[in-house]
XYZ file of C-alpha atoms in Angstrom:
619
model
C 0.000 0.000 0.000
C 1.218 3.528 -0.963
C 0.303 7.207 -1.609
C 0.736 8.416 -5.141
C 0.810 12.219 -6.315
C 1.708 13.858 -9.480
C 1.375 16.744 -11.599
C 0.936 17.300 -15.670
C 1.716 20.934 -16.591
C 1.433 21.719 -20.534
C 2.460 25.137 -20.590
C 5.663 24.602 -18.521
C 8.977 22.453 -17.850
C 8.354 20.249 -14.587
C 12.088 18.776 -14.426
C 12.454 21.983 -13.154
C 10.149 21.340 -10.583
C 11.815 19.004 -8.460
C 11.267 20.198 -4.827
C 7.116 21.246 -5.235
C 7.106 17.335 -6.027
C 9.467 15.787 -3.060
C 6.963 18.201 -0.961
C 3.860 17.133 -2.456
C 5.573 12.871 -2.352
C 6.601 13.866 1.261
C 3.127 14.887 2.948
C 2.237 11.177 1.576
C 5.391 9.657 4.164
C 2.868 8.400 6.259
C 1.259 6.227 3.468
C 4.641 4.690 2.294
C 6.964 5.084 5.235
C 9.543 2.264 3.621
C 10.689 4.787 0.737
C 9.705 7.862 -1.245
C 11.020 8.325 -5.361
C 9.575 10.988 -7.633
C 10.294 10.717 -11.431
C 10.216 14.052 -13.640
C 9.252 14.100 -17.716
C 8.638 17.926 -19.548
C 5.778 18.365 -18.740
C 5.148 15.469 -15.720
C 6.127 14.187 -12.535
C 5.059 11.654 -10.557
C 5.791 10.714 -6.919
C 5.580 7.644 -4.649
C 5.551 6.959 -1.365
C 5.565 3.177 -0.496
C 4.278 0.455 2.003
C 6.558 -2.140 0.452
C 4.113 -5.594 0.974
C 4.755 -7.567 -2.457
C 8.343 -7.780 -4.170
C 10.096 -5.684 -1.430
C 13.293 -5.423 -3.841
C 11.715 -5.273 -6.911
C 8.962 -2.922 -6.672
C 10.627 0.527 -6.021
C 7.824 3.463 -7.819
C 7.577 5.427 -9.728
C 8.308 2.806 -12.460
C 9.057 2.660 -16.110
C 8.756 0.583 -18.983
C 11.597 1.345 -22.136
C 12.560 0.097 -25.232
C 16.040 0.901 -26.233
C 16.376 3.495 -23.975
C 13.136 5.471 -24.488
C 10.612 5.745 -21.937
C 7.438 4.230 -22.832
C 5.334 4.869 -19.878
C 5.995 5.725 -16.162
C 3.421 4.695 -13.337
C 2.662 5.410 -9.539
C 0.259 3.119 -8.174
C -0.691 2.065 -4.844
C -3.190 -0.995 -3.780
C -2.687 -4.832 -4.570
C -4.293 -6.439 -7.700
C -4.843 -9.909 -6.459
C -4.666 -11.278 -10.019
C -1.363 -9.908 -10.922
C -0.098 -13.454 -11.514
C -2.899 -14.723 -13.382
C -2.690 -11.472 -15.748
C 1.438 -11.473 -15.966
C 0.899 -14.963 -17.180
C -1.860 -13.348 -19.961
C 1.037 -10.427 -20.659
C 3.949 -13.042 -21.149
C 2.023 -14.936 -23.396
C 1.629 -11.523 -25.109
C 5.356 -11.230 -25.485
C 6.149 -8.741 -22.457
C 9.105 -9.479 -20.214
C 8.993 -8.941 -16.915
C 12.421 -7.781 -14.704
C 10.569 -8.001 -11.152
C 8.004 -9.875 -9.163
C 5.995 -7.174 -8.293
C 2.208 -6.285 -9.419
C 3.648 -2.540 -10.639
C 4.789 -3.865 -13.256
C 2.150 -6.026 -13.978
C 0.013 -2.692 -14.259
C 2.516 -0.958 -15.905
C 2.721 -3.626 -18.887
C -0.772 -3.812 -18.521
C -1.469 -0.307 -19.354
C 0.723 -0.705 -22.569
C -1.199 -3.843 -24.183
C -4.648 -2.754 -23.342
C -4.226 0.748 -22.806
C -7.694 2.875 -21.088
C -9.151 -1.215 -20.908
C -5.974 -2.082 -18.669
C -8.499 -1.438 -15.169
C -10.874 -4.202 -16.798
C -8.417 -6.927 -16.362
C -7.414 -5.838 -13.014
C -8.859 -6.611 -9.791
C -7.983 -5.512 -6.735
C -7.756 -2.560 -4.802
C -5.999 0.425 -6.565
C -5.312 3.963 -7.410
C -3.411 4.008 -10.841
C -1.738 6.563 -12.460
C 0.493 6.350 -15.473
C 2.201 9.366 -17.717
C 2.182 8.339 -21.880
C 5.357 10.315 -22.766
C 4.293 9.549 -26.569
C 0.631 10.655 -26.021
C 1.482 13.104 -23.645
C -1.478 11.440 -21.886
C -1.652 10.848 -18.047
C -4.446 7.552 -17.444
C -6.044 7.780 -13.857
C -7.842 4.804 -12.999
C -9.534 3.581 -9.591
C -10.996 -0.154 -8.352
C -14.521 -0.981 -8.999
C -15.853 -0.236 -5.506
C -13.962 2.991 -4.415
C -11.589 1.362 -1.552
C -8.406 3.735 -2.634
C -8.436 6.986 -3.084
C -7.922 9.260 -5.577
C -8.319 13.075 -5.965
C -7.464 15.329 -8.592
C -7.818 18.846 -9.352
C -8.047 20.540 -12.609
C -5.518 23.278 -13.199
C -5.163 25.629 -16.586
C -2.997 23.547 -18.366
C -2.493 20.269 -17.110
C -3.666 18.619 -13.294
C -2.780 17.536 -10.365
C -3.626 14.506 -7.827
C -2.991 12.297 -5.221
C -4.198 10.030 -2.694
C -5.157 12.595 -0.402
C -5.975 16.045 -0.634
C -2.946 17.277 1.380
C -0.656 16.180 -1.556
C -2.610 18.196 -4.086
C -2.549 21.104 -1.405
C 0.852 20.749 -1.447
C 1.115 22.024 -4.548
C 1.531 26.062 -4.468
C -1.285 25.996 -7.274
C -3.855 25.240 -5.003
C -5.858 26.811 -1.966
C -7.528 25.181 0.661
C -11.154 26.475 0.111
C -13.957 25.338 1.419
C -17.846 26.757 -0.088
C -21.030 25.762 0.675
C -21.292 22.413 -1.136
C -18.272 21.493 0.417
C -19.348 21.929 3.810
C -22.351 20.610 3.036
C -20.175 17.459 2.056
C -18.152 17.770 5.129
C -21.397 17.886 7.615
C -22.899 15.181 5.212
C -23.051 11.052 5.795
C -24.124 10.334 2.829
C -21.210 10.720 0.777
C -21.645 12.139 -2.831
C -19.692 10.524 -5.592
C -16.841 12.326 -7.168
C -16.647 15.569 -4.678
C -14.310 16.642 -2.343
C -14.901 19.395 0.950
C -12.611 21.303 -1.112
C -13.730 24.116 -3.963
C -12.009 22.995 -7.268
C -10.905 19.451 -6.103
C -13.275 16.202 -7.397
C -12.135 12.634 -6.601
C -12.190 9.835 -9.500
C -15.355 7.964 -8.977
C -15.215 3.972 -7.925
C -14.821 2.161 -11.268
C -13.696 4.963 -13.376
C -10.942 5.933 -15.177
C -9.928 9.645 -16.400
C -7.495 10.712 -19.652
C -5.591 13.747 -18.987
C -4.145 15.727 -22.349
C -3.893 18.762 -24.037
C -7.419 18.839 -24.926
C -8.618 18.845 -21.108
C -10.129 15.860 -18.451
C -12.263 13.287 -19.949
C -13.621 10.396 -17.494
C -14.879 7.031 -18.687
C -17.005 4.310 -16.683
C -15.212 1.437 -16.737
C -17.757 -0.935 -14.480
C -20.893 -0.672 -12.766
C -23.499 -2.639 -11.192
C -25.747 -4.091 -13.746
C -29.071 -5.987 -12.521
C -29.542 -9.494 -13.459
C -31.953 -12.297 -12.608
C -30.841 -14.586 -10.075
C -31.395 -18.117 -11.016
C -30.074 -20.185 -7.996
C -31.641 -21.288 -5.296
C -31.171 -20.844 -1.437
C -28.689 -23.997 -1.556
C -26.722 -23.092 -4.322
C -26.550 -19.232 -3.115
C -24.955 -20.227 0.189
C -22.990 -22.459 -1.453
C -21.774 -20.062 -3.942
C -20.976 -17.124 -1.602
C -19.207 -19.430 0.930
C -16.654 -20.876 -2.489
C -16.065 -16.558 -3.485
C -15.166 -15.935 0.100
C -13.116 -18.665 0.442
C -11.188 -17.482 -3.019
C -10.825 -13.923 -2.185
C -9.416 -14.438 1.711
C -6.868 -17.043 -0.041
C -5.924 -14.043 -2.807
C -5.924 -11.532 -0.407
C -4.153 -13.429 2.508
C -1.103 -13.264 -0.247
C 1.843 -11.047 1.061
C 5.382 -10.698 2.277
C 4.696 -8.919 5.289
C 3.103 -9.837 8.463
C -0.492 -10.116 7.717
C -3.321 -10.569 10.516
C -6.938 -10.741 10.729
C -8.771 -7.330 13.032
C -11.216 -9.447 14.825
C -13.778 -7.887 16.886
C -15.657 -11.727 17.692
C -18.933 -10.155 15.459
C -19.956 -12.457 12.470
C -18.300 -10.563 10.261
C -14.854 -10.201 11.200
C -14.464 -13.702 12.483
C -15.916 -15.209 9.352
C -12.906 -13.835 7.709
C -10.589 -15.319 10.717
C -11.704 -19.074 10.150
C -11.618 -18.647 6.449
C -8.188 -17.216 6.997
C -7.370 -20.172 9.292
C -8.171 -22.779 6.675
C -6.259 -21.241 4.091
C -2.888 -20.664 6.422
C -3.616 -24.199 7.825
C -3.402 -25.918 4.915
C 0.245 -25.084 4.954
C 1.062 -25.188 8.313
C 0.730 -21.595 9.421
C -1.660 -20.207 11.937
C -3.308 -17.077 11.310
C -2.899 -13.948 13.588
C -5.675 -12.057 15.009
C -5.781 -8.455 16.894
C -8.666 -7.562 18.979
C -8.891 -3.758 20.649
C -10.446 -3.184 23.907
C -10.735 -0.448 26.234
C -8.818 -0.227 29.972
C -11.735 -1.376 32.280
C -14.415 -1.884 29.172
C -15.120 -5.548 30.192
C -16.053 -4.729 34.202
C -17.278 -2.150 33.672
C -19.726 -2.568 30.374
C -23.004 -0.908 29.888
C -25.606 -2.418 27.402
C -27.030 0.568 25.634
C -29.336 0.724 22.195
C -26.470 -0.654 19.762
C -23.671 -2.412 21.599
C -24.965 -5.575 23.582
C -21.936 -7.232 24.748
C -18.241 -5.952 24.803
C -16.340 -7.777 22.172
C -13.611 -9.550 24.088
C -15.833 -12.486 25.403
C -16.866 -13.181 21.532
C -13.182 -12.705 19.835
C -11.970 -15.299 22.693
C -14.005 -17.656 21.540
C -13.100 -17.458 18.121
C -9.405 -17.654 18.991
C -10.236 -20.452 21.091
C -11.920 -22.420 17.796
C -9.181 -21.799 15.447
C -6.016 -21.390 17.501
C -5.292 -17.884 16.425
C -2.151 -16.583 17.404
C -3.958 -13.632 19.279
C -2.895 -9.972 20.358
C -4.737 -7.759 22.555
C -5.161 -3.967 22.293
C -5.663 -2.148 25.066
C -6.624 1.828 24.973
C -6.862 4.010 27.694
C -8.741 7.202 27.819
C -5.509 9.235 27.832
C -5.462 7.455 24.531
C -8.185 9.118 23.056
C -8.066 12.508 24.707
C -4.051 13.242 23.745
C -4.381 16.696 21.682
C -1.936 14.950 19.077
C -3.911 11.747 18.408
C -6.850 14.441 17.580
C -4.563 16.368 14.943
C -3.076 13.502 13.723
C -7.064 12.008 12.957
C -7.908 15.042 11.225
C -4.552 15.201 9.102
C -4.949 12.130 8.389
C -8.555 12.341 6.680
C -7.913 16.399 5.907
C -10.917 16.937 7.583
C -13.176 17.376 10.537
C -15.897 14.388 11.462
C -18.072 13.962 14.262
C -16.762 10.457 15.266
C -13.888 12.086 17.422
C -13.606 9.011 19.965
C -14.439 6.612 16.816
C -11.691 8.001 14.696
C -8.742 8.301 17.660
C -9.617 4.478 19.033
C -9.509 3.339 15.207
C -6.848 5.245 14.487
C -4.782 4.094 17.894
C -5.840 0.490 16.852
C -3.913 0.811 13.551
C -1.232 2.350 15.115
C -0.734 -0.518 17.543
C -1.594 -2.914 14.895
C 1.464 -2.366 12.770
C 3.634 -3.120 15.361
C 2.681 -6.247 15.178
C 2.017 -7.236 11.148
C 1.780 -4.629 8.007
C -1.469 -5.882 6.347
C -4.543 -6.483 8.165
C -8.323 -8.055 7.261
C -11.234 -6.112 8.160
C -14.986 -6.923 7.892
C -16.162 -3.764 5.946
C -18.503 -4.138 3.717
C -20.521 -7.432 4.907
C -23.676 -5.373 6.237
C -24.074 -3.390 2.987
C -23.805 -6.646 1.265
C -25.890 -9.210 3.496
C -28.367 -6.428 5.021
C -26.990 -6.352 8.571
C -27.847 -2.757 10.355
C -30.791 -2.540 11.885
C -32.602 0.575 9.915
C -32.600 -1.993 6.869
C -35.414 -3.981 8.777
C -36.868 -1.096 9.380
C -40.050 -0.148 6.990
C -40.154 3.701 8.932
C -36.455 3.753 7.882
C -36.461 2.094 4.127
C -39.700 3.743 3.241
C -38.968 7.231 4.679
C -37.996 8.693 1.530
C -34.525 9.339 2.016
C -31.507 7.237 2.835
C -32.455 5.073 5.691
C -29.827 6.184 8.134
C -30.685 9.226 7.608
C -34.390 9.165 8.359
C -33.128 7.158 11.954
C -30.274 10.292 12.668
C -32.988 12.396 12.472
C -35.432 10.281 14.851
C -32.460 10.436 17.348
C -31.768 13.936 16.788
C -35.359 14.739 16.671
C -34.723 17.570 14.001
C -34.464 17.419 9.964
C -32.195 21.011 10.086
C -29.067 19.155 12.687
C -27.739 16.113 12.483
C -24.780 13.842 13.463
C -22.298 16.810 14.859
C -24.591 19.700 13.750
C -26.414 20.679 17.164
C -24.055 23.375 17.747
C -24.201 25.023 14.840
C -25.186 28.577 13.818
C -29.186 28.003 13.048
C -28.600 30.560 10.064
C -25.626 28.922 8.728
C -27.495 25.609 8.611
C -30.478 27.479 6.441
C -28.014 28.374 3.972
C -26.639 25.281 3.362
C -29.798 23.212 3.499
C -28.586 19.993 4.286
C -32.306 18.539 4.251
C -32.138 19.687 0.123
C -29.111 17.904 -0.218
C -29.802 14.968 1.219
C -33.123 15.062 -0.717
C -30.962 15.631 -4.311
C -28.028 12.658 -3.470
C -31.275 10.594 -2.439
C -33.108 11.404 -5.971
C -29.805 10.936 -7.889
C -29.374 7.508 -6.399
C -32.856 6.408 -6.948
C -32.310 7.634 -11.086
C -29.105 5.308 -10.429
C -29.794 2.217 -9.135
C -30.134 -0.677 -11.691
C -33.513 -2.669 -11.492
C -34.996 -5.724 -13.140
C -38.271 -6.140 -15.308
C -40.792 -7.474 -12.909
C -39.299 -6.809 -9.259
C -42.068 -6.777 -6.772
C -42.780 -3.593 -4.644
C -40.516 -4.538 -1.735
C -37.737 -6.584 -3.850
C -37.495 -2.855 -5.732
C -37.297 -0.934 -2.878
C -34.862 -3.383 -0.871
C -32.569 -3.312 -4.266
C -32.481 0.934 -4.227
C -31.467 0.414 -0.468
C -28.849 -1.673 -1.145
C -27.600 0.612 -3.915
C -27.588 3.636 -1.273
C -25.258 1.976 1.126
C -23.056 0.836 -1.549
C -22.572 4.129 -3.147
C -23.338 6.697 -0.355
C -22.844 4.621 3.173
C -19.999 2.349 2.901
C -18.016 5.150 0.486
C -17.529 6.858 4.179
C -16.301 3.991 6.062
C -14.178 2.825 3.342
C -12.211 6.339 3.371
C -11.983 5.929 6.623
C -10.544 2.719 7.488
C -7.512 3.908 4.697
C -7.235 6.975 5.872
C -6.569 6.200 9.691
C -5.155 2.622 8.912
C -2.324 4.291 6.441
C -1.448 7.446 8.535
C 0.259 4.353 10.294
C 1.691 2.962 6.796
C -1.073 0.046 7.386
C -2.657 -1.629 4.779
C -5.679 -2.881 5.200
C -8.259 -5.338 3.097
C -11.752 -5.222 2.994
C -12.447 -8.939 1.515
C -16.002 -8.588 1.223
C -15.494 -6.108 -1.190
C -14.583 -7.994 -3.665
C -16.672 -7.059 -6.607
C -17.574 -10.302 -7.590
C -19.437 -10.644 -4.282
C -20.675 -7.282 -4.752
C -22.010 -8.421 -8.069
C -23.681 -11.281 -6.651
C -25.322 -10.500 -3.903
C -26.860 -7.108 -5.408
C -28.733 -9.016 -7.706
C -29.774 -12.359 -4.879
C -33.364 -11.073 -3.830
C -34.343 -9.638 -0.369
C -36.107 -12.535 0.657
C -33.507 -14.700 0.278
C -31.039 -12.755 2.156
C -33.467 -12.888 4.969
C -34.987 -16.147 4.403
C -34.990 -17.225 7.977
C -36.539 -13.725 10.011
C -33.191 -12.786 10.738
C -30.433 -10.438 9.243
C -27.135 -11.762 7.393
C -29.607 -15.239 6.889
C -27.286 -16.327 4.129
C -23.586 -15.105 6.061
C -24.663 -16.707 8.751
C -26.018 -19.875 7.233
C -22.791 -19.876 4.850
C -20.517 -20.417 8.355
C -22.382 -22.360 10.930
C -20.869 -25.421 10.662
C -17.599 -23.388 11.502
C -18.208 -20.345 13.786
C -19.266 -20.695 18.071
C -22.742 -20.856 17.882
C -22.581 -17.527 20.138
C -20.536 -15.427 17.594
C -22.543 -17.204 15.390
C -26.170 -15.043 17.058
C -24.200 -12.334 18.298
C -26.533 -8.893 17.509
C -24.378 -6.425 15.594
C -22.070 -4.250 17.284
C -20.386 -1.637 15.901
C -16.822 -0.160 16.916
C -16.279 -0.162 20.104
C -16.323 3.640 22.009
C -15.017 4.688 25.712
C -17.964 4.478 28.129
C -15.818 6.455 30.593
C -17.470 9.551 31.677
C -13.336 11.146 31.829
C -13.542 11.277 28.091
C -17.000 13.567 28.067
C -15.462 15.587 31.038
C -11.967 16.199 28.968
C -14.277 17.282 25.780
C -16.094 19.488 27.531
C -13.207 21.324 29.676
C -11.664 21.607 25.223
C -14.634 23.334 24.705
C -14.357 26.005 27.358
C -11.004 26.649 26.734
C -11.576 27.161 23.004
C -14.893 29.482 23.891
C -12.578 31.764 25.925
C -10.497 32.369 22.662
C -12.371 34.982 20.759
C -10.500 34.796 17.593
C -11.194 30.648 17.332
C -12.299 30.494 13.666
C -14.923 27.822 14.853
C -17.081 30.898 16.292
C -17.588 31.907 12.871
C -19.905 28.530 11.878
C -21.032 27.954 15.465
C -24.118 28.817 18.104
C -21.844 30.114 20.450
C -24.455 30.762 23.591
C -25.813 26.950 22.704
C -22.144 25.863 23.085
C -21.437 27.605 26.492
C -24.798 25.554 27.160
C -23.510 22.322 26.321
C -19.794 22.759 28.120
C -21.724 23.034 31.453
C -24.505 20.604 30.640
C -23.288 17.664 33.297
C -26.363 16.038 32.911
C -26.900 12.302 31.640
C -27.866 13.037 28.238
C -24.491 15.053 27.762
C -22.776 11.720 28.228
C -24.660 10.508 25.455
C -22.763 9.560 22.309
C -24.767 12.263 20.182
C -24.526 15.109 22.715
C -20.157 14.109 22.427
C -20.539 13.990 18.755
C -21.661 17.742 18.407
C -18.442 18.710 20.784
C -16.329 16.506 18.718
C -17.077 18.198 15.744
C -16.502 22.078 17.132
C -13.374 21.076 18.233
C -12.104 19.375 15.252
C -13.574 21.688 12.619
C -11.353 24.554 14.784
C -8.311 22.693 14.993
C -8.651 21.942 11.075
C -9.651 25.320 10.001
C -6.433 26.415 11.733
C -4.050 23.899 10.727
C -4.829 23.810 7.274
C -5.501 28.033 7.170
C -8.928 27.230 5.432
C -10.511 29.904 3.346
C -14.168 30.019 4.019
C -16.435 30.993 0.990
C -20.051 30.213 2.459
């Protein structure tokens, strides 16, 4: 795993431009912390920052492909294509010739025999970009469900991009502003496809690919769902999901580096651990698996209206079954509240969110991960996929006539103006960027979207647009996540179940079969119970795991005072500030309540971020 950058300038000489790209390859080191290489043309450079995990001698970036001397092409890429064998075997039939082991060069020679079709014959995870010295042509390309990043901004003559905004920022042609539609898209969770929180910057869409020349930006779908009839029955569907899960945690498990499985004991996560166990065990190696807690969590648990159980009791079990060689986390609520694990979150995703203890125990969790192994599994993606959160079995949720989590944040918030974060905000502020309008445009545009068969009944139809929302507008959020925090640690981590051939299939298996038995995740489940502890096997969903320690609330609140008493905090600009002064000395219960921290989380991260990166406001 790596972070790429680059910039294509037409109207001026970028070997003379050496240092703007070292700066915009070095505010990637935390991506690729094992070695950083730029590579300079006329009118292109490219840099590379690397996570070496495949070919660790072989596949130094950016790389390029010659004959006699003369550059052909030049990529930076970051990701793994899990076929790269089966497609370098295609290419030397072809009559390529390969000097290293890696999968770079697999895309690289890739790119020259099929050209803008190379991303079909890839799969993977990836962000691709390769400079055509011939064409003078830079190809962007990104994997079919949007798990690497890949942002870009337009410039006068030319472009540039990266993995993160804070590369293309790096770049003296840009500004860090922020208008209405991007705050909007910063106060959003729905994500909308292609944008970015700042003005002027779009990311490449999942499954697209872009062509960069003299004659401007042109993007091309490459995939995209497509709605067929599903012709097997219940039997044959289990049986068919449990044989492409067992063939993508083999191709992913593939690596050089320590690899281990994040296992929280839920269904999801330890169905990848016993799949991961049978493929290591059938040649002699155990599988490792990391489990985070919180100091005191376990005594000291309280059930409330989406976490049942802490997780530890569940992941031991699991261990127990497979023999796991097992690591515990352990975070403490100094963890959490440390000023520079809150600037490092927000640096990390080059923004402000609301999940401020969700986003410093995930991101201390990756930290303490990759002391241990350099790759790990995570579960994303199975609830999207097999209908696991609750709102989906939820008829005032699915049939509210917007996206179903959002019709349930604003039951909890008891408002359609806030939101998740948004209590504290200036009530004008939120007029002007209408974030019920928004909501109710993404929620239209994804309806237009979503691919639908002749015939569907009522419920299969509507059941088929919800899945298409959380694939395109829900799971888009956590995916950014997980590689945003995960690689600020030079982790890489692999979401399995979001594969796209299981994407593929289960979009089009109907409703009632993924819930054949009353329950959520009928077919996951089903598709593992001869394997999995009957308990993990019925455990209710739990999402990741939060500090329950009323310290935490107490520190956020003493942040909040302090930054009230500072009248030049650029946060006072956005916020209610009599409304915050409220909630800084609310002590009672409901302050303590994860959406009552969420709205404090935000204020402080949106000020720390607005002075870090000296945003420019245009709302």
């Amino acid at each position: 795993m790596c972070g790429i950058t680059g910039w294509v300038d037409y109207s001026r000489d970028l070997t003379l431009a050496r240092a703007t790209l070292e700066t915009m390859t070095r505010v990637l080191g935390n991506r690729g912390p094992d070695s950083e290489g730029v590579w300079l043309d006329r009118h292109a450079g490219l840099g590379h920052a690397r996570t070496a995990v495949i070919d660790l001698a072989g596949g130094l970036q950016p790389m390029v492909a010659e004959d006699d001397g003369e550059v052909r092409a030049a990529v930076t890429y970051g990701g793994e294509v899990y076929n790269f064998r089966e497609v370098r075997e295609q290419l030397s039939k072809a009559g390529h010739r390969f000097r290293t082991d890696s999968d770079t060069e697999v895309v690289l020679r890739a790119y020259l025999e099929w050209g803008e079709d190379c991303a079909t014959h890839l799969e993977g995870m990836f962000a691709i970009a390769i400079w055509d010295p011939r064409r003078e042509e830079l190809f962007l390309a990104r994997d079919r469900i949007g798990i690497k990043p890949l942002f870009y901004a337009p410039l006068p003559d030319g472009v540039v991009f990266g993995s993160e905004p804070k590369a293309l920022l790096a770049n003296p042609a840009l500004r860090p502003v922020v208008d209405r539609q991007g705050l909007r898209e910063l106060l959003s969770t729905a994500k909308a496809p292609g944008t970015s929180v700042f003005r002027d910057m779009r990311e490449l869409k999942p499954g697209h690919t872009a062509v960069v020349s003299r004659r401007g930006i042109r993007e091309r779908r490459y995939w995209e769902l497509r709605a067929t009839r599903h012709t097997d029955d219940l039997p044959t569907t289990i049986a068919t999901v449990r044989s492409l899960l067992e063939d993508i945690v083999e191709r992913e498990l593939n690596s050089d580096v320590p690899l281990c499985s994040a296992l929280s004991g839920g269904l999801d996560s330890s169905t990848l651990t016993a799949f991961a166990a049978e493929a290591l065990g059938a040649h002699g190696r155990r599988v490792r698996t990391i489990t985070t807690t919180f100091d005191g969590y376990g005594d000291n648990f309280r059930p409330d209206d989406t976490r049942g159980a802490p997780d530890g009791p569940f992941a031991a079990k699991v261990v127990r079954a497979f023999g796991t060689e097992h690591v515990d986390i352990v975070l403490g609520t100094a963890d959490l509240v440390e000023p520079a694990t809150r600037l490092a979150t927000v640096r990390a995703q080059d923004m402000p969110t609301p999940y401020g203890d969700m986003d410093a125990s995930l991101f201390q969790t990756f930290r303490r991960i990759k002391q241990h192994s350099t790759v790990a599994l995570l579960g994303e993606g199975a609830d999207e996929l097999f209908g696991g959160y609750v709102w989906m079995h939820q008829p005032e949720f699915t049939g509210a006539g917007t996206f179903p989590w959002i019709a349930r944040e604003q039951l909890h918030d008891g408002s359609r103006t806030a939101g998740l974060g948004r209590g504290l905000f200036d009530a004008g502020l939120l007029d002007k960027i209408d974030m019920p309008g928004h909501y109710a445009a993404l929620h239209r545009q994804a309806i237009a979207n979503a691919p639908h068969q002749d015939g569907e009944s009522a419920e299969e139809r509507l059941m088929r647009d919800v899945c298409f929302q959380h694939l395109t507008h829900w799971l888009p959020m956590l995916l950014d996540r997980d590689d945003r925090l995960s690689m600020a640690s030079g982790l890489e981590v692999r979401v399995p179940f979001c594969d796209h051939r299981l994407v593929e299939y289960l979009y089009n298996t109907p409703w009632s079969m993924k819930t054949f038995d009353g329950s959520e995740k009928s077919i996951l489940r089903s598709t593992v119970e001869d394997v999995l502890p009957h308990d993990v096997l019925w455990r209710r969903k739990s999402p990741w795991p939060v500090t329950q320690d009323p310290t935490y609330t107490h520190a956020l609140h003493r942040e909040l005072v302090t930054l009230l008493a500072d009248p030049d905090a650029p946060v006072r600009q956005l916020i209610d500030v009599d409304a915050a002064r409220l909630a800084a000395a609310d002590d009672s219960a409901e302050a303590y309540g994860w959406h009552s921290r969420m709205n404090i989380e935000l204020v402080l991260q949106l000020d720390l971020w607005l002075r870090d990166y000296d945003v420019e406001l245009a709302v």
